[in-house]
Amino acid sequence: MSEGPVNSPEIRRLARVLEPGYSYASVTDKISSIVLTRPVSMGWLAGFSISFVIVMVLLGSIAWLFIKGVGIWGINIPIGWGFAIVNFVWWIGIGHAGTLISAILFLLNQQWRTSINRFAEAMTLFAVACAAVFPGIHVGRPWMAFYMFPYPSTMGIWPQFRSPLIWDVFAVSTYGTVSALFWFVGLIPDLATLRDRATNKPAQIIYGMLAMGWRGSARHWHRYQSAYLLLAGLATPLVLSVHTVVSFDFAVGIVPGWHTTIFPPYFVAGAIYSGFAMVLTIAIPLRKAYGLQDFITMRHLENMAKVMLATGLIVAYGYFMEFFLARYSGNKFDMFLADQRLHGPYSHYYFALILCNILTPQLLWIQKVRTNIAALFVMSLVINTGMWLERFVIVVISLTRDFVPGAWGRYQATFWDYSTFIGTIGLFVSLLFLFVRGLPAISIAEMRELVAHTSEEHE
Amino acid sequence: MSETRQTLYGVLGEFDSPKTLIAAANKVREDAFAPFPVPGLSEACGLHLGLKGWKHNLVPLLTLLGGLGGGLGGFFFQYWVNVYSYPQNIAGRPLNSWPAFIPVTFELTVLGASTVAVLGMLALNKLPQPHCPLFTVPRFKRATNDAFFVCIEAGDKKFDLAGATKFLESIGGKFVTEVRDED
């Protein structure tokens, strides 16, 4: 190794995935105490209460929707896909970072994944749960939403398997199931730790049942590790397929602005982009509130910022190619649509999107920004907003400006559109609050592995 | 004699680091316990890795079968629906428009393989297992925290309590205790 700047204390501080001085027991103690012994703080109580009230707003909005029908939303022909689809795509996209961290970074043997994978996977599950609300409620008759699934009905009918909307049902439900399995398998050893450390009877029983008798046997670990590796290998193509299939919902249609082959890769990149932004939005307050700065280090935050920068550039390339191909194709509907994005009635959304998703993230080239926690937090919120705007631009501008001027329309979201959207954010946040207090937010078993690994390096 | 056979489960010794655990497991070739997957422990316990050890670990094979089942089942289900059960002429496309069936086939392959991988792993590990005699040893709680254990089980006909205890102590085992099942 060369001397000088590479070995400077500053560089070494930034390169750490775990601050020194931890043993197996202290790692166990620190992470499990958040769940087992820490008293409920006022901050947690206040945060959970507020987000729970917002969940009630969601339930109220859905109840009103069921009573009155989708007419309470701003959708009307030609805009049949309003906020519901925008929000669905946004939430599903956010989930992708969790799987990327837990599966792809695992296959690539990236050590920095260890302390962020657990809550990133939880984030995936909760984001998929929020996303799954929308396809269920946006169908006109939600009590018949089960028609989306193939089941042997007495009417002898089946779903149309040539339709991307049915592919979507399979992609999202498989994604939800596999993410839950992956998360649960990862949790088993930690649930056993909680079972063995819990001091009150109900906790011992609940964690005991969930741990299923795990005791760290070498024969168990042997099969466990291969199952975990296989799941990572299966989740990797799965996560790429999910947003690809979501993009097919658009790309297979002939609507101008949707019918492009660049959609699948650019949707996947956008999904990972927004997902990493959400991981940062969660990680920064989490490490502060529970004193986890030694586990979720500067290295983690900086690496996530770098992934955001890289995927952000892919997204920028996607926007550029979309625009270029629309002009280059000579297809007048595509050219008109590109023009409408720049000069149409929704152009301010498009320019806001460029500002949030392309211009602002360029600051991440600067290391001072990547290591500035406040700047990263703000940036993550900006990118999340930008990605939501992207889906709004795709859904609304194309639908309001299709082939004949007689079919044009305008879209204005109503109070109920906003209350449902904000309600799902409340659902997401309250699930996270419950998760942090009910399950270890960082994988304890994997942190012990990291301790073993780093202590070997020092020897 | 037969009475003690019923209640005696084995002898348990504690070790304080992954290194000493692997050294001990290499000599004992029985089951070991660790709070995280220790590299090299499988081999030390006599489990082969890779293709050679497929009998010790049926998870990959089951996963392959699960994936094949999900994929083939998924594809032919769609084929049956579109060609036999509910044929519909959509824009003049053939009834068996197989490229359109691929996304669902792919998703069901992954779903089948993942579900079987997890359920297979649990079943082969004989989990859920609400009770294990080892849970009666108070120090064994640390097997999910910071301690490492080796257990010589009493199932073998040649098992000799005094000899096993002595042997575990001789290879560096601490707090060597006999494990009895309370029943």
CSV table of C-alpha atoms in Angstrom, one decimal, chain B residues 1-103:
chain,number,residue,atom,x,y,z
B,1,MET,CA,-29.4,-48.2,32.5
B,2,SER,CA,-32.2,-47.8,29.9
B,3,GLU,CA,-33.7,-45.0,32.1
B,4,THR,CA,-30.7,-42.8,31.9
B,5,ARG,CA,-30.4,-43.4,28.2
B,6,GLN,CA,-33.9,-41.9,27.8
B,7,THR,CA,-33.1,-38.7,29.6
B,8,LEU,CA,-29.5,-38.2,28.7
B,9,TYR,CA,-29.1,-36.1,25.5
B,10,GLY,CA,-25.4,-35.5,25.4
B,11,VAL,CA,-22.4,-33.6,26.7
B,12,LEU,CA,-21.9,-30.0,25.9
B,13,GLY,CA,-18.7,-28.0,26.1
B,14,GLU,CA,-18.2,-24.3,25.6
B,15,PHE,CA,-15.5,-22.6,23.6
B,16,ASP,CA,-14.6,-18.9,23.5
B,17,SER,CA,-13.7,-18.1,19.9
B,18,PRO,CA,-14.4,-19.3,16.4
B,19,LYS,CA,-10.8,-20.6,16.1
B,20,THR,CA,-11.0,-22.8,19.2
B,21,LEU,CA,-14.4,-24.0,18.1
B,22,ILE,CA,-13.2,-25.1,14.7
B,23,ALA,CA,-10.2,-26.9,16.2
B,24,ALA,CA,-12.6,-28.7,18.6
B,25,ALA,CA,-15.1,-29.5,15.9
B,26,ASN,CA,-12.4,-31.0,13.8
B,27,LYS,CA,-11.6,-33.5,16.6
B,28,VAL,CA,-15.2,-34.2,17.6
B,29,ARG,CA,-16.9,-34.3,14.2
B,30,GLU,CA,-20.2,-33.8,15.9
B,31,ASP,CA,-22.7,-30.9,15.9
B,32,ALA,CA,-21.3,-27.5,16.9
B,33,PHE,CA,-23.1,-24.2,17.7
B,34,ALA,CA,-22.2,-20.7,16.9
B,35,PRO,CA,-23.9,-17.3,17.0
B,36,PHE,CA,-23.0,-16.6,13.4
B,37,PRO,CA,-22.0,-18.7,10.5
B,38,VAL,CA,-18.3,-19.4,11.1
B,39,PRO,CA,-16.3,-19.9,7.9
B,40,GLY,CA,-14.9,-23.4,7.8
B,41,LEU,CA,-17.2,-24.8,10.5
B,42,SER,CA,-19.2,-26.9,8.1
B,43,GLU,CA,-16.1,-28.8,6.9
B,44,ALA,CA,-14.9,-29.1,10.5
B,45,CYS,CA,-18.2,-30.8,11.4
B,46,GLY,CA,-17.8,-33.2,8.5
B,47,LEU,CA,-20.2,-31.5,6.1
B,48,HIS,CA,-18.8,-31.3,2.6
B,49,LEU,CA,-19.3,-28.2,0.5
B,50,GLY,CA,-20.3,-28.1,-3.2
B,51,LEU,CA,-21.4,-31.0,-5.3
B,52,LYS,CA,-19.6,-33.6,-3.2
B,53,GLY,CA,-21.7,-32.8,-0.2
B,54,TRP,CA,-25.1,-32.7,-1.9
B,55,LYS,CA,-26.5,-35.3,0.5
B,56,HIS,CA,-25.7,-33.0,3.5
B,57,ASN,CA,-27.5,-30.2,1.9
B,58,LEU,CA,-30.5,-30.9,-0.3
B,59,VAL,CA,-31.5,-27.2,-0.3
B,60,PRO,CA,-30.0,-26.4,-3.8
B,61,LEU,CA,-31.6,-29.5,-5.4
B,62,LEU,CA,-35.0,-28.8,-3.9
B,63,THR,CA,-34.7,-25.2,-5.0
B,64,LEU,CA,-34.0,-26.3,-8.5
B,65,LEU,CA,-37.0,-28.6,-8.5
B,66,GLY,CA,-39.2,-25.8,-7.0
B,67,GLY,CA,-38.1,-23.4,-9.8
B,68,LEU,CA,-38.7,-26.0,-12.5
B,69,GLY,CA,-42.1,-26.8,-11.0
B,70,GLY,CA,-43.1,-23.2,-10.8
B,71,GLY,CA,-41.9,-22.3,-14.3
B,72,LEU,CA,-43.3,-25.4,-16.1
B,73,GLY,CA,-46.5,-25.3,-14.1
B,74,GLY,CA,-46.8,-21.5,-14.7
B,75,PHE,CA,-46.3,-21.8,-18.4
B,76,PHE,CA,-48.5,-24.8,-19.0
B,77,PHE,CA,-51.2,-23.3,-16.8
B,78,GLN,CA,-51.3,-20.3,-19.1
B,79,TYR,CA,-51.2,-22.5,-22.1
B,80,TRP,CA,-54.1,-24.6,-20.9
B,81,VAL,CA,-56.2,-21.4,-20.0
B,82,ASN,CA,-55.6,-19.7,-23.3
B,83,VAL,CA,-55.8,-22.7,-25.6
B,84,TYR,CA,-58.3,-25.0,-24.0
B,85,SER,CA,-60.2,-23.6,-21.0
B,86,TYR,CA,-60.9,-20.0,-22.2
B,87,PRO,CA,-59.7,-19.4,-25.7
B,88,GLN,CA,-60.1,-15.8,-26.9
B,89,ASN,CA,-59.2,-14.3,-30.2
B,90,ILE,CA,-57.3,-11.1,-29.2
B,91,ALA,CA,-56.4,-9.1,-32.3
B,92,GLY,CA,-55.9,-12.2,-34.3
B,93,ARG,CA,-52.9,-13.5,-32.2
B,94,PRO,CA,-52.4,-17.2,-31.9
B,95,LEU,CA,-54.0,-18.8,-28.9
B,96,ASN,CA,-50.6,-20.1,-27.8
B,97,SER,CA,-48.9,-16.7,-27.9
B,98,TRP,CA,-46.0,-18.0,-25.8
B,99,PRO,CA,-43.9,-14.8,-25.7
B,100,ALA,CA,-46.7,-13.1,-23.8
B,101,PHE,CA,-46.6,-15.9,-21.3
B,102,ILE,CA,-42.9,-15.5,-20.4
B,103,PRO,CA,-43.2,-12.7,-17.7
